[in-house]
Short mmCIF file of C-alpha atoms and ligand atoms in Angstrom, two decimals:
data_model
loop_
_atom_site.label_atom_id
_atom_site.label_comp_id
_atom_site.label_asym_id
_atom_site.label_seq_id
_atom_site.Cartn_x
_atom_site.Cartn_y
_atom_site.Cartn_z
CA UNK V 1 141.71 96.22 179.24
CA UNK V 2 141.32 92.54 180.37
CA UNK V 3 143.64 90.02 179.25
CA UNK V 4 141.22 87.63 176.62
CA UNK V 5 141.71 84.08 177.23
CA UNK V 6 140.15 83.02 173.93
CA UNK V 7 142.10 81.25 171.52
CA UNK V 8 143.50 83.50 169.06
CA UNK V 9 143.93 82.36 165.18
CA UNK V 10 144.49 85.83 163.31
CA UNK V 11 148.47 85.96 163.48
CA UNK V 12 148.05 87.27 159.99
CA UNK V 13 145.85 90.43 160.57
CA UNK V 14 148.39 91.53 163.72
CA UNK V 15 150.80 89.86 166.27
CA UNK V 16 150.91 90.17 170.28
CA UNK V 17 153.69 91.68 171.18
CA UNK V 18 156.55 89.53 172.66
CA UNK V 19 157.26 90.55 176.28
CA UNK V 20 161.10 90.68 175.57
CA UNK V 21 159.88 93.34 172.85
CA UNK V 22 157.95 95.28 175.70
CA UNK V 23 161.17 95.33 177.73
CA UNK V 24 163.34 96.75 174.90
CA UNK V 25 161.07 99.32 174.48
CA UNK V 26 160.32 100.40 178.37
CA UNK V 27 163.31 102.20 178.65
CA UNK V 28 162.97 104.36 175.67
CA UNK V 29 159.11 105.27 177.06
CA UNK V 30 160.29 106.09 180.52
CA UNK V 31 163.84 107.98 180.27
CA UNK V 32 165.61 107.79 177.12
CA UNK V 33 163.15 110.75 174.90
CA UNK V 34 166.32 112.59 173.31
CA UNK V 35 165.13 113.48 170.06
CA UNK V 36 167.90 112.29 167.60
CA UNK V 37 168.21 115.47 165.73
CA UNK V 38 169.63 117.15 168.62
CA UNK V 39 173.19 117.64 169.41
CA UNK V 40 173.33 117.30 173.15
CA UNK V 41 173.71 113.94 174.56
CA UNK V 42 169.93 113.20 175.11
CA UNK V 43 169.89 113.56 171.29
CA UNK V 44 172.77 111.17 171.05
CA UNK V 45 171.68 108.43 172.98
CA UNK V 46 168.69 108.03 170.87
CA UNK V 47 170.80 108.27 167.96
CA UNK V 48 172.87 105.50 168.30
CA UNK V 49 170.39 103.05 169.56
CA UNK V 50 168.38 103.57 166.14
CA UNK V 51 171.75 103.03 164.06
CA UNK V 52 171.86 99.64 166.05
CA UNK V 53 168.31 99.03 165.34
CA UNK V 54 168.62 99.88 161.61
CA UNK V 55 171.42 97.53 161.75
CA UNK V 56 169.73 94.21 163.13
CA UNK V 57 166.71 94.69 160.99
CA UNK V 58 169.20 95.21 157.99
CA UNK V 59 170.89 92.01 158.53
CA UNK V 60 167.84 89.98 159.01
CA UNK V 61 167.38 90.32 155.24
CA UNK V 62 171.05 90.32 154.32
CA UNK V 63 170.93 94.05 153.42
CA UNK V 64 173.18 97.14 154.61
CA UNK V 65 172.07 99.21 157.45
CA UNK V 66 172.62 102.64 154.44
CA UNK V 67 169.50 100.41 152.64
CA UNK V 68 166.75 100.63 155.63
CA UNK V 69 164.22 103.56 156.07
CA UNK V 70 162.09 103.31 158.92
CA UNK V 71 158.34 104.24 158.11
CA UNK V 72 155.08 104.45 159.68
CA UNK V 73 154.42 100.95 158.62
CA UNK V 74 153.68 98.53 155.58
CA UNK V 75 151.33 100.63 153.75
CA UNK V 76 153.30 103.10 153.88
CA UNK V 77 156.35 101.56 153.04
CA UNK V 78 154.10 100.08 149.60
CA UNK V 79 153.00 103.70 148.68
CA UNK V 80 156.35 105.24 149.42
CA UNK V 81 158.10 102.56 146.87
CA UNK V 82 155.68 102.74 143.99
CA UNK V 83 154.43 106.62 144.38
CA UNK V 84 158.41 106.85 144.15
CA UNK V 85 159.52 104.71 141.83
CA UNK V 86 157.14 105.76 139.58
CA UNK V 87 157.47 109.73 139.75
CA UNK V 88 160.86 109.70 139.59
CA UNK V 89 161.01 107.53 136.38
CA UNK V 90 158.54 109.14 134.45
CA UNK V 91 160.83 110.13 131.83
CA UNK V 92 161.57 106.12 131.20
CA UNK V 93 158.36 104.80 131.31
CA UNK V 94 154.85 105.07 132.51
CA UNK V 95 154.37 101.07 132.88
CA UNK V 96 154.11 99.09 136.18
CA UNK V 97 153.36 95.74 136.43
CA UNK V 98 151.42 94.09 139.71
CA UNK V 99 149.66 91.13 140.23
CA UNK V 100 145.40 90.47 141.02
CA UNK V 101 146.26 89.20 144.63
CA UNK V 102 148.22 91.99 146.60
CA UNK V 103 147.27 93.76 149.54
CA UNK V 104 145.23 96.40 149.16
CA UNK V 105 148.24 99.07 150.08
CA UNK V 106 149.59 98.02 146.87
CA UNK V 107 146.64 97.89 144.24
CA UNK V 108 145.07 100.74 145.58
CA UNK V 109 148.14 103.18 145.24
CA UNK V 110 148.52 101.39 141.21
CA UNK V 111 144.73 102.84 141.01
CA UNK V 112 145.17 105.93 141.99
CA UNK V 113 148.37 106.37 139.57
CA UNK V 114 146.16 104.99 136.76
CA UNK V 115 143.73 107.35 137.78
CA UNK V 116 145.21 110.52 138.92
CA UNK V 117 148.82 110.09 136.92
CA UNK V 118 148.59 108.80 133.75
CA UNK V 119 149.93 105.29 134.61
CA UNK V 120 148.86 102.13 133.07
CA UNK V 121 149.42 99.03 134.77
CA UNK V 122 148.91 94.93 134.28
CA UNK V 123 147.29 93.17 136.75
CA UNK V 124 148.81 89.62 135.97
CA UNK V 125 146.27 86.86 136.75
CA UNK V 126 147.04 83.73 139.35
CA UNK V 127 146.54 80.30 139.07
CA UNK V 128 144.04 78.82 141.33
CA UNK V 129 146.68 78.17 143.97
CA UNK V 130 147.37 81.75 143.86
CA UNK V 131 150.52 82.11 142.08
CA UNK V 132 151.51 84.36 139.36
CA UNK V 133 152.90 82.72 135.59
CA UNK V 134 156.49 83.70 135.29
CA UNK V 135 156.00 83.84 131.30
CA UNK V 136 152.98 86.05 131.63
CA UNK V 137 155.62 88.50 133.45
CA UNK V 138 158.10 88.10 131.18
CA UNK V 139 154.85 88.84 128.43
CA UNK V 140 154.09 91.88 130.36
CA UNK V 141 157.19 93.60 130.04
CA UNK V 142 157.75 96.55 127.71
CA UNK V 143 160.22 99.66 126.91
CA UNK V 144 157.90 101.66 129.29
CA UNK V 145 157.64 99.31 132.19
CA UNK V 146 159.75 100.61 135.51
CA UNK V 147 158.50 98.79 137.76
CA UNK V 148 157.46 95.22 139.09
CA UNK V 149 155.88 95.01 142.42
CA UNK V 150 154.35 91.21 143.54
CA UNK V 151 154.26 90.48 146.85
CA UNK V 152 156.64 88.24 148.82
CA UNK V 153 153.98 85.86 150.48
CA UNK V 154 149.88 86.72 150.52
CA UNK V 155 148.56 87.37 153.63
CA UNK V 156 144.81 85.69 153.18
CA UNK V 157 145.76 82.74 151.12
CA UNK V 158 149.60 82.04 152.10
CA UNK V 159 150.86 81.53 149.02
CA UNK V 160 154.74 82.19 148.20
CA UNK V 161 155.37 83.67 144.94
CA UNK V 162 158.46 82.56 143.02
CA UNK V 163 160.96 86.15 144.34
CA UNK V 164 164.43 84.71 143.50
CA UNK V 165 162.65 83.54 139.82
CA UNK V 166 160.89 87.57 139.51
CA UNK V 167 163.54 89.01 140.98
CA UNK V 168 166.38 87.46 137.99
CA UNK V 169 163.67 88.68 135.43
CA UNK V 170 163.16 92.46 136.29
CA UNK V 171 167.25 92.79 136.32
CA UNK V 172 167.56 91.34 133.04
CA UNK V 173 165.10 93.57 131.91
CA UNK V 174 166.83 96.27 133.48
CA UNK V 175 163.56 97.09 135.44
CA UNK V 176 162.70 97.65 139.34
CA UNK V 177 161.54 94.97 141.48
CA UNK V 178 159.15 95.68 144.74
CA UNK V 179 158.02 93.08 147.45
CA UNK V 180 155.48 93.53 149.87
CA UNK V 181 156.93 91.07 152.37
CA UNK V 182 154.97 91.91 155.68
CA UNK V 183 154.17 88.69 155.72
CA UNK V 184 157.12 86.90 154.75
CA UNK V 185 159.48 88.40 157.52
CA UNK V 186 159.86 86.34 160.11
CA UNK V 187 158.51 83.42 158.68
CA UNK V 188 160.66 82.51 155.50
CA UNK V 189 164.30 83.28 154.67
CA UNK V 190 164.31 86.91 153.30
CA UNK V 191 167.98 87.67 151.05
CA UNK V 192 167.53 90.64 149.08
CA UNK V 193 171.06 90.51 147.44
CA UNK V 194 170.55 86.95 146.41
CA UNK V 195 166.79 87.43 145.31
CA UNK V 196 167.10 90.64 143.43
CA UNK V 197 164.96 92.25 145.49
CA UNK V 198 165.41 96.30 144.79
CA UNK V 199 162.49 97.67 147.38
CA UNK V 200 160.87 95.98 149.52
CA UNK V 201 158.26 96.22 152.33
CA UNK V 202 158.54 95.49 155.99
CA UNK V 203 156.23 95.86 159.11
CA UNK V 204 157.07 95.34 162.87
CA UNK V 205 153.12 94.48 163.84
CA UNK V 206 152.78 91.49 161.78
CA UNK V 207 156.31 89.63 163.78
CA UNK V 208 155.14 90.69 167.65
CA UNK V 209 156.11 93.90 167.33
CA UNK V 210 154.49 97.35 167.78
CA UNK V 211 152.10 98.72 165.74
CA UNK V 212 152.91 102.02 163.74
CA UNK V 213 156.09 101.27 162.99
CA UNK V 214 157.34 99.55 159.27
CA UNK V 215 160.34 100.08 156.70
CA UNK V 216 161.06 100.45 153.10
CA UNK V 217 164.82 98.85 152.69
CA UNK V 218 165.86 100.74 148.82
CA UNK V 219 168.85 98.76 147.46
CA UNK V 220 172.02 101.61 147.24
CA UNK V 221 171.93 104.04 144.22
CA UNK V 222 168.17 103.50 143.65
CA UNK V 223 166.67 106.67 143.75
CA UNK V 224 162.67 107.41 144.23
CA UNK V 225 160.60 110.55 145.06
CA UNK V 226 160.32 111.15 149.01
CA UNK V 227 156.88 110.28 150.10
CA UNK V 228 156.45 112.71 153.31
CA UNK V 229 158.73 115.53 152.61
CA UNK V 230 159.60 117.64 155.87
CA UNK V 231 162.97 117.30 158.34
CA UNK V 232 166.21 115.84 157.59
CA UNK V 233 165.48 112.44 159.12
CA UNK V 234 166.32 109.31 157.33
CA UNK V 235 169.16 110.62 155.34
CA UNK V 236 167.09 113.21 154.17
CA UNK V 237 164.16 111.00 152.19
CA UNK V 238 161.47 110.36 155.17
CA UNK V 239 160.78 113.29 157.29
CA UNK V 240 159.45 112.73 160.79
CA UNK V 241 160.73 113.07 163.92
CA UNK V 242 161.64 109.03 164.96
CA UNK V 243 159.50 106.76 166.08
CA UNK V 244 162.29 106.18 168.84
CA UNK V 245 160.14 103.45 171.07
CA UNK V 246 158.54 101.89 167.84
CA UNK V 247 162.04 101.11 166.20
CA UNK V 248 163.63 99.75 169.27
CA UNK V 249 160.87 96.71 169.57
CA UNK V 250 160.61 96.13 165.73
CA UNK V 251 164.49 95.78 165.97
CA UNK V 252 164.13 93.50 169.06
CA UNK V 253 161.44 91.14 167.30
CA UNK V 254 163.28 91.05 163.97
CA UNK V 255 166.57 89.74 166.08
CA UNK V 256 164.26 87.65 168.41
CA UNK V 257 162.08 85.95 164.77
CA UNK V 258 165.85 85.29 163.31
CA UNK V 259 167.15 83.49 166.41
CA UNK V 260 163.98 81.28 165.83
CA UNK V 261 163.02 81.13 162.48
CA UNK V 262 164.01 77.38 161.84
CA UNK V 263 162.94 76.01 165.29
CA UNK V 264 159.31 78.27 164.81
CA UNK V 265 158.91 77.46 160.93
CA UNK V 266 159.18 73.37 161.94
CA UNK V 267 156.65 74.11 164.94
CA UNK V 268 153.93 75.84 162.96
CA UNK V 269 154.28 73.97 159.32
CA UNK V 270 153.65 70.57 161.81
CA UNK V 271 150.72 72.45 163.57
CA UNK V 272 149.30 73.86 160.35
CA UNK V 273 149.66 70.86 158.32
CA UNK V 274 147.64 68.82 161.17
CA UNK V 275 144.63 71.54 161.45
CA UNK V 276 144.41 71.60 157.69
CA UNK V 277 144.13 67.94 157.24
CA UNK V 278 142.02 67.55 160.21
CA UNK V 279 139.37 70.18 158.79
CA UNK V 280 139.77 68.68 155.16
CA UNK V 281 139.29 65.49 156.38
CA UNK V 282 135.86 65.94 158.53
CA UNK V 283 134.13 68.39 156.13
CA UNK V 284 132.76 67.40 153.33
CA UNK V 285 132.49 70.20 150.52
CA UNK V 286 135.53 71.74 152.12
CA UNK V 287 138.44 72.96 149.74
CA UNK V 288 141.96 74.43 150.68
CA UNK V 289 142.82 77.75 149.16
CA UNK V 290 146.47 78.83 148.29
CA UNK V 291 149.18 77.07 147.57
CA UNK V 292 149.61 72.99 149.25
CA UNK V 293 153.13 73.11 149.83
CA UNK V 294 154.23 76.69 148.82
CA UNK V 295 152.67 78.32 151.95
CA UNK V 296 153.31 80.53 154.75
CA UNK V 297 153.96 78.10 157.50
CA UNK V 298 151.14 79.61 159.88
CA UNK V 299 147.90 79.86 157.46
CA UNK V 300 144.94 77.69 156.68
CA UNK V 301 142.45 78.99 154.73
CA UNK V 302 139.58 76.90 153.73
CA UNK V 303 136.39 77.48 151.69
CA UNK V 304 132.88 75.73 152.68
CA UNK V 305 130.39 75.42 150.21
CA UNK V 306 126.94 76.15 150.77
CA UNK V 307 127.44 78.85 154.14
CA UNK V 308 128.48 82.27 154.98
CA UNK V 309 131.79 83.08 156.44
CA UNK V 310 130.45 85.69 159.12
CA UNK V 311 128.62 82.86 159.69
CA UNK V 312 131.28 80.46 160.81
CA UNK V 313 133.15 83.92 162.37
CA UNK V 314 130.16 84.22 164.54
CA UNK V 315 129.71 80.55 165.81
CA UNK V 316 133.55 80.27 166.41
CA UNK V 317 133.50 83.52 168.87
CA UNK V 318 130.81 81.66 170.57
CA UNK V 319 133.28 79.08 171.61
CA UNK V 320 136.62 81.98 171.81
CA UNK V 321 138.03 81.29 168.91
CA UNK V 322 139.20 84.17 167.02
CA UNK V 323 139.44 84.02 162.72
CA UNK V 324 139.19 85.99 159.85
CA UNK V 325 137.13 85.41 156.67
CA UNK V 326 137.59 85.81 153.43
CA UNK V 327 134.34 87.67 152.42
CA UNK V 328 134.99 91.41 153.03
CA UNK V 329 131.22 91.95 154.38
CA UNK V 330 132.58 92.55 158.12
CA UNK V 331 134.43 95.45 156.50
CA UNK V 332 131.66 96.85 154.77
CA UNK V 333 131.27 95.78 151.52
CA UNK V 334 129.54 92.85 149.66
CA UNK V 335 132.44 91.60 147.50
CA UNK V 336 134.17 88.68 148.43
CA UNK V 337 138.04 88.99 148.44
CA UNK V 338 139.99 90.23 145.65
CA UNK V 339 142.23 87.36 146.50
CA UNK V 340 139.51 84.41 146.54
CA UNK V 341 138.28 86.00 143.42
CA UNK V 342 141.02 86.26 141.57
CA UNK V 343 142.60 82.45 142.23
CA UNK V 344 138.76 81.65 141.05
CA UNK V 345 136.49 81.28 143.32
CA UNK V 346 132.93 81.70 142.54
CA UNK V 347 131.24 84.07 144.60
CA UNK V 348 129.14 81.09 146.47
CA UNK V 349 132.65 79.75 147.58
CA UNK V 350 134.52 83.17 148.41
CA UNK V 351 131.90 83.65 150.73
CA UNK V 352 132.44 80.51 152.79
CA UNK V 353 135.99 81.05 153.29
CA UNK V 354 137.69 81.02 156.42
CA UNK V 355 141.03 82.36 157.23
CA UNK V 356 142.86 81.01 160.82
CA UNK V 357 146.39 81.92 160.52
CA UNK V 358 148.71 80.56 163.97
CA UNK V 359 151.50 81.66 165.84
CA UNK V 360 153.73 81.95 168.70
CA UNK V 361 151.34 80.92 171.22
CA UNK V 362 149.10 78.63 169.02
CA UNK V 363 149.18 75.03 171.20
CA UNK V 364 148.11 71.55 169.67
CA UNK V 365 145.16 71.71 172.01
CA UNK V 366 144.43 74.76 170.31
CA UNK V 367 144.40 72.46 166.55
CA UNK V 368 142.59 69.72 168.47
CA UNK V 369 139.69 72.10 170.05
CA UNK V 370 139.47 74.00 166.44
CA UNK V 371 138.90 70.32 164.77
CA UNK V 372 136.75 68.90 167.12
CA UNK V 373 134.86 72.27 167.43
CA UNK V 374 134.49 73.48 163.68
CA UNK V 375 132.42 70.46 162.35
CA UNK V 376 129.54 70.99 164.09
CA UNK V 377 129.37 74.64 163.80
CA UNK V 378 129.68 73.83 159.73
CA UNK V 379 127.44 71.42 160.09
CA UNK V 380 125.03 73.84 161.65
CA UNK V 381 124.94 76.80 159.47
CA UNK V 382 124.78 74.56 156.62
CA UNK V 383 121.12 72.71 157.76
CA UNK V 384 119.88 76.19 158.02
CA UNK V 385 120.84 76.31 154.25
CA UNK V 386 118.80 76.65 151.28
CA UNK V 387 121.77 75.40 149.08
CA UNK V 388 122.44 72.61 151.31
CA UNK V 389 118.94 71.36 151.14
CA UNK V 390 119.34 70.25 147.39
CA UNK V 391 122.50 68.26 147.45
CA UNK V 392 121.50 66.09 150.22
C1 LIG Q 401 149.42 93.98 157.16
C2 LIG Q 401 149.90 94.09 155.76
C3 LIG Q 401 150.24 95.34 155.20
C4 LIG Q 401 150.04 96.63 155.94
O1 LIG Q 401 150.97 96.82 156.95
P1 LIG Q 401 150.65 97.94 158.08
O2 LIG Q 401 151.88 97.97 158.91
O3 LIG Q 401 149.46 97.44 158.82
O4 LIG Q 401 150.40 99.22 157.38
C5 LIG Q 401 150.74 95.37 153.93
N1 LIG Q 401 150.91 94.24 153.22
C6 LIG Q 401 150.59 93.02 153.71
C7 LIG Q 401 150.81 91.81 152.88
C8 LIG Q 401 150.07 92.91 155.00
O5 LIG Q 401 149.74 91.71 155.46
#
């Protein structure tokens, strides 16, 4: 493949990986192959270099290394944690409680226990800077619920629910809490003991690491139902032979994002802050979605009245620039975001969204070309508008 030399803005859909990552893992691809099970030394080796691994990733969220279970990824570490948490407690309670703007790996594995199970579950609403009402939790809970799941930080919007805040509620209810923080790792301090976090999702691809690789850390004494039943691995609740090569880079970028997470969270809040103002401030009908100030430090998102996102997509590839929008049509179908609908967008707006989310090797150039570049590109799709027309 060749190397692209466009700018890239899409930290939040997947992260290059660092070279210091790739070097971790080189050794594992070329000699070290002992599968862990085994009792020879090949099988040893490997062994011990995924107890270290558990071990860094553990105490990048202040957890023990007993608490980590490497999976295939975030998805699956969101299906493992609800699927579990809710068969194993069916004799308590058949409630969960989620919220309108989580990733799809969570709301889709609620639907199919509603559908399939005999689950009910609450969908709590967001306000229109995308954050859920603490009293409407507290509302939501009942002798049934078991479970809470609301996600640490949303990956199209940014916004960063209250955790510590959810987190003292579902223990003095005496009920389970879940994050989906793929997003938040590596990007905002993560401490499950002090936020009463009891499951909680983690993925190496989204903090330049590999792909295929994620964990579920599960708080001691909690017990769930094993998602993939099979081997012995993971102290006997995820079966699979290791992902050997996978966990030694998702350990080395967890230890490389905690080394830098001050220093990178000053650099990109500046950087974001500046493209967000500059695009607010030279586009008329523009209108920031998610949270001002309680934000991941590396998204933007920003609605345009009157145009289409694949639109804007399309015009910014023409000059390298690589985004995501926040109407779904690219991924074939017609509704706009769940997200963008749910913090109350019309449909008009949803569909004029556009998400740039930056990173490790976003420069201020990079800001500077995006500013001087998106205007006219708005600009252009939105004389080629009906809507447009009439408010001129
Ligand atoms: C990317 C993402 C996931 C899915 O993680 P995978 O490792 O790609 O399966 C889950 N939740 C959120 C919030 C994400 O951004």
């Amino acid at each position: 493949m060749q190397i692209n030399d466009g700018i890239y803005m899409d930290y939040a859909a997947t992260t290059p990986m660092k070279k210091e990552v790739l070097e971790a893992m080189m050794p594992f691809l070329e000699g070290g192959f002992g599968n862990p099970s085994s009792f020879h030394s090949f099988g040893r080796d490997t062994k011990k270099v995924i107890d270290e691994s558990r071990e860094i990733i553990a105490n990048a969220i202040n957890a023990s290394q007993k608490e980590i279970y490497f999976t295939g990824g975030g998805s699956e570490a969101d299906n493992w944690a609800i699927k579990g948490v809710a068969f194993s407690n069916r004799k308590k309670g058949n409630h969960i409680i989620t919220s309108k703007i989580e990733h799809h790996a969570v709301l889709h594995t609620c639907e199919y226990l509603e559908k399939f199970h005999g689950f009910e579950v609450t969908y709590l609403d967001v306000d229109e800077d995308g954050m859920i009402s603490l009293d409407e939790l507290k509302n939501a809970i009942k002798k049934e619920t078991i479970l809470i799941s609301i996600m640490f930080a949303n990956n199209e919007i940014g916004t960063v629910e209250p955790i510590e805040e959810i987190g003292k509620i579902a223990k003095e209810n005496n009920v389970l809490f879940h994050t989906d923080a793929v997003q938040a790792l590596g990007h905002l301090e993560i401490d499950v003991k002090e936020m009463n976090i009891d499951l909680m999702s983690i993925t190496a691809h989204k903090l330049y690491g590999p792909k295929g690789i994620g964990a579920l850390y599960i708080r001691q004494g909690i017990k769930l139902h094993n998602l993939i039943h099979g081997g012995a691995q993971e102290k006997r609740r995820r079966a699979g032979t290791e992902n050997i090569v996978g966990i030694v880079g998702f350990a080395k970028a967890c230890e490389l994002a905690m080394s830098d997470l001050e220093e990178s969270k000053k650099r990109l809040t500046t950087l974001r802050d500046k493209l967000m103002n500059g695009i607010l401030e030279n586009i008329p009908y523009s209108k920031l979605n998610g949270h001002r100030t309680k934000r991941l430090p590396n998204n933007v998102n920003i609605s345009f009245e009157f145009i289409e996102g694949e639109g804007i997509l399309l015009l910014l590839d023409h000059v390298k620039v690589a985004a995501s929008s926040g109407s779904a049509c690219t991924s074939g179908s017609l509704d706009p975001s769940h997200v963008l609908m749910a913090i109350g967008l019309p449909h008009e707006k949803a569909h004029g969204s556009l998400r740039l989310t930056i990173g490790d090797m976003t420069k201020e150039e990079d800001i500077d070309f995006v500013i001087e570049k998106l205007p006219p590109i708005i600009e252009k799709l939105r004389s080629m508008s009906p809507l447009y027309e009439n408010v001129k």
